[in-house]
XYZ file of C-alpha atoms in Angstrom:
232
model
C -43.016 39.039 -10.388
C -45.595 36.943 -12.024
C -42.700 34.319 -12.360
C -42.049 34.524 -8.853
C -46.386 34.162 -7.924
C -46.619 30.544 -10.064
C -44.162 29.684 -8.203
C -45.671 30.178 -5.061
C -48.963 27.668 -6.146
C -46.254 25.726 -7.483
C -46.942 26.363 -10.866
C -43.220 25.950 -12.715
C -43.750 25.763 -16.039
C -46.243 28.540 -16.656
C -43.246 30.502 -14.838
C -40.735 29.799 -16.898
C -43.046 30.639 -19.843
C -43.095 34.193 -17.963
C -39.536 34.330 -17.037
C -38.663 33.814 -20.838
C -40.756 36.600 -21.711
C -39.485 38.693 -19.858
C -35.701 38.420 -21.026
C -37.189 39.120 -24.428
C -38.559 42.005 -23.237
C -35.193 42.723 -21.227
C -31.607 40.310 -21.479
C -30.646 41.850 -18.887
C -33.057 40.581 -15.556
C -31.121 39.573 -13.892
C -33.889 37.762 -11.955
C -35.558 37.058 -15.056
C -32.379 34.617 -15.336
C -32.998 33.648 -12.510
C -36.701 32.292 -12.357
C -35.821 30.630 -15.855
C -33.027 28.151 -14.294
C -29.710 27.025 -15.354
C -28.694 23.831 -15.730
C -25.519 23.255 -14.637
C -23.085 20.203 -15.693
C -19.592 18.216 -13.868
C -16.812 16.127 -13.973
C -14.353 13.368 -12.132
C -12.154 10.558 -13.577
C -11.430 7.413 -12.851
C -8.930 4.909 -13.883
C -11.382 3.844 -16.611
C -14.232 6.497 -16.504
C -14.553 9.666 -16.802
C -18.129 10.281 -15.822
C -19.943 13.803 -16.860
C -23.261 14.616 -14.141
C -25.827 17.099 -15.291
C -27.782 18.185 -12.821
C -31.204 17.976 -13.987
C -33.992 16.268 -12.360
C -37.076 14.975 -13.409
C -35.814 13.752 -17.261
C -38.086 11.255 -18.772
C -35.200 8.220 -20.517
C -36.813 9.308 -24.160
C -36.152 13.648 -23.476
C -32.724 12.774 -24.022
C -30.476 11.031 -26.381
C -27.218 11.297 -25.934
C -24.302 10.322 -29.003
C -20.184 9.365 -27.814
C -17.924 9.356 -30.524
C -13.717 8.960 -30.430
C -13.144 12.120 -29.570
C -17.111 14.448 -29.111
C -19.751 13.745 -26.635
C -23.348 15.060 -27.142
C -26.533 15.525 -25.100
C -29.621 17.463 -25.826
C -31.937 17.085 -23.044
C -35.294 18.460 -23.809
C -36.202 20.978 -20.576
C -39.749 20.471 -18.544
C -40.606 23.756 -19.967
C -40.290 22.698 -23.607
C -36.346 23.948 -24.442
C -33.724 21.862 -25.792
C -30.317 21.813 -23.556
C -27.352 21.301 -25.696
C -23.754 19.958 -24.673
C -21.554 19.335 -26.715
C -17.404 18.950 -25.715
C -14.351 18.578 -27.774
C -12.586 15.992 -25.692
C -9.251 16.092 -24.196
C -7.952 12.012 -24.910
C -10.284 10.039 -27.038
C -12.369 7.240 -25.754
C -14.208 3.929 -26.397
C -18.216 4.325 -27.897
C -19.776 1.569 -27.827
C -18.310 0.710 -23.870
C -19.921 4.512 -22.889
C -23.083 5.259 -21.409
C -25.470 6.604 -19.244
C -27.487 6.555 -16.026
C -30.826 8.930 -16.406
C -31.732 9.506 -12.344
C -34.203 11.294 -10.066
C -32.090 14.242 -9.120
C -29.843 14.261 -11.836
C -28.729 12.295 -15.654
C -25.247 10.438 -14.881
C -22.929 10.149 -18.415
C -20.361 7.487 -18.144
C -17.008 7.980 -20.535
C -15.019 4.832 -21.307
C -11.337 6.671 -21.803
C -9.248 4.400 -23.972
C -6.258 3.989 -22.124
C -5.603 4.638 -18.513
C -4.741 8.246 -18.276
C -5.299 11.231 -16.377
C -7.145 13.669 -17.715
C -5.935 17.817 -17.104
C -8.640 19.068 -18.099
C -12.880 17.846 -19.968
C -11.782 19.627 -23.109
C -8.648 20.116 -25.546
C -7.691 20.068 -28.790
C -6.229 17.510 -30.830
C -2.728 18.500 -30.604
C -2.127 17.970 -27.765
C 0.687 15.779 -26.652
C 0.396 11.578 -26.392
C 0.615 11.827 -22.174
C 3.163 9.648 -20.438
C 1.999 6.555 -18.965
C 4.637 5.627 -15.873
C 5.934 1.908 -16.452
C 8.578 1.282 -13.545
C 12.111 0.505 -15.149
C 12.584 -2.682 -13.501
C 12.048 -4.355 -10.386
C 12.474 -3.631 -7.108
C 12.139 0.536 -7.285
C 10.514 1.558 -4.267
C 8.999 5.189 -4.084
C 10.941 7.443 -2.774
C 10.333 11.530 -1.400
C 12.916 12.303 -3.756
C 12.664 12.851 -6.895
C 15.078 10.093 -8.170
C 13.555 5.559 -7.680
C 16.323 2.878 -6.178
C 17.712 -0.210 -7.434
C 17.666 -1.453 -4.097
C 18.884 -4.145 -4.660
C 21.961 -3.114 -6.394
C 22.256 -1.253 -3.230
C 22.761 -4.001 -1.180
C 24.586 -6.099 -3.844
C 27.220 -2.529 -3.579
C 27.295 -2.681 0.658
C 28.500 -6.446 0.037
C 30.312 -5.924 -1.914
C 32.870 -2.990 -0.146
C 31.982 -5.396 3.408
C 33.341 -8.054 1.632
C 36.602 -5.717 -0.258
C 37.138 -4.560 3.439
C 41.052 -5.211 5.098
C 40.426 -5.546 9.141
C 43.223 -5.954 11.745
C 43.309 -7.705 15.126
C 39.973 -9.185 16.117
C 37.799 -7.707 13.976
C 39.154 -9.722 11.254
C 39.930 -12.770 12.958
C 35.843 -12.052 13.851
C 34.957 -11.906 9.520
C 37.289 -14.653 8.693
C 35.448 -16.710 11.387
C 32.308 -15.964 10.228
C 33.496 -16.136 6.565
C 34.079 -20.258 7.540
C 30.785 -20.602 9.436
C 29.111 -19.419 6.348
C 30.548 -21.047 4.002
C 31.138 -24.735 6.208
C 29.239 -27.532 5.934
C 26.407 -29.337 8.508
C 28.980 -30.511 9.413
C 31.623 -27.839 10.451
C 28.155 -25.101 11.725
C 27.470 -28.375 13.787
C 30.837 -29.182 15.318
C 31.634 -24.839 15.979
C 28.379 -24.265 17.692
C 29.248 -27.505 19.933
C 32.879 -26.449 20.253
C 32.669 -23.023 21.189
C 29.574 -23.894 23.622
C 30.655 -26.749 25.250
C 33.731 -24.464 25.559
C 32.797 -21.390 27.055
C 33.663 -19.714 24.296
C 37.673 -20.422 24.319
C 37.662 -23.447 21.640
C 36.126 -23.285 18.123
C 36.564 -26.369 16.070
C 35.429 -27.736 12.869
C 36.360 -31.158 13.384
C 32.882 -33.375 13.470
C 34.518 -36.498 13.481
C 36.084 -35.272 17.304
C 34.090 -33.106 19.335
C 30.065 -34.403 18.295
C 32.158 -37.665 20.243
C 32.883 -35.448 23.303
C 32.659 -32.863 24.988
C 34.871 -30.329 24.160
C 36.837 -28.673 27.831
C 37.557 -25.248 28.779
C 41.081 -24.246 27.133
C 41.782 -20.422 27.871
C 44.598 -18.979 26.691
C 47.699 -19.561 27.958
C 48.037 -15.555 29.469
C 44.385 -16.171 30.681
C 42.710 -17.553 33.511
C 39.374 -19.255 33.047
C 36.466 -18.528 35.680
C 33.006 -19.788 36.976
C 30.770 -16.649 37.638
């Protein structure tokens, strides 16, 4: 109760001292534990860094010491109560100590550790014998994402479809149309001009590839013998 009275009077240092004395007399006194306070930390990560946040307010620079090594982090903070808060972590993956830093803010302490590899940490701490995580590397270009469990090479698929179309056996009008398409595709600029001009001027009844012929005259309508041309 005296610790609570100190809190109401904003005598926080005395409140912590009283709470500590109460804990020495009764280690399981839950109210005393709450009065004393509890330091907790959280962490998150980006592609290149792991960031630890210590929720400690109003800490001066000379009251904190942070040491980085390849596989460990050590932080000692001298709290306003006079006690030291110690944080020592055996990290899951290696870091780059010389590129790791910390920053003191009014409400917290931020520790930024530089990852040695751009891999995702499943947890903050771990054993040294943890297998090295696999990094994602695409097999080849144009391997687009898929909702399935595998990726598909779309360039290869398009090539296969074109090959199937090329070898497909067609009959009747379909075969004739495919032949015209192939002639147009493989033809020179003059062949393409001749085909376009003859087809348009004849209303689709004549298709010529001879530019020297159709290039100097208008191509007349010439329907098949068993058909009659009618203009609508």
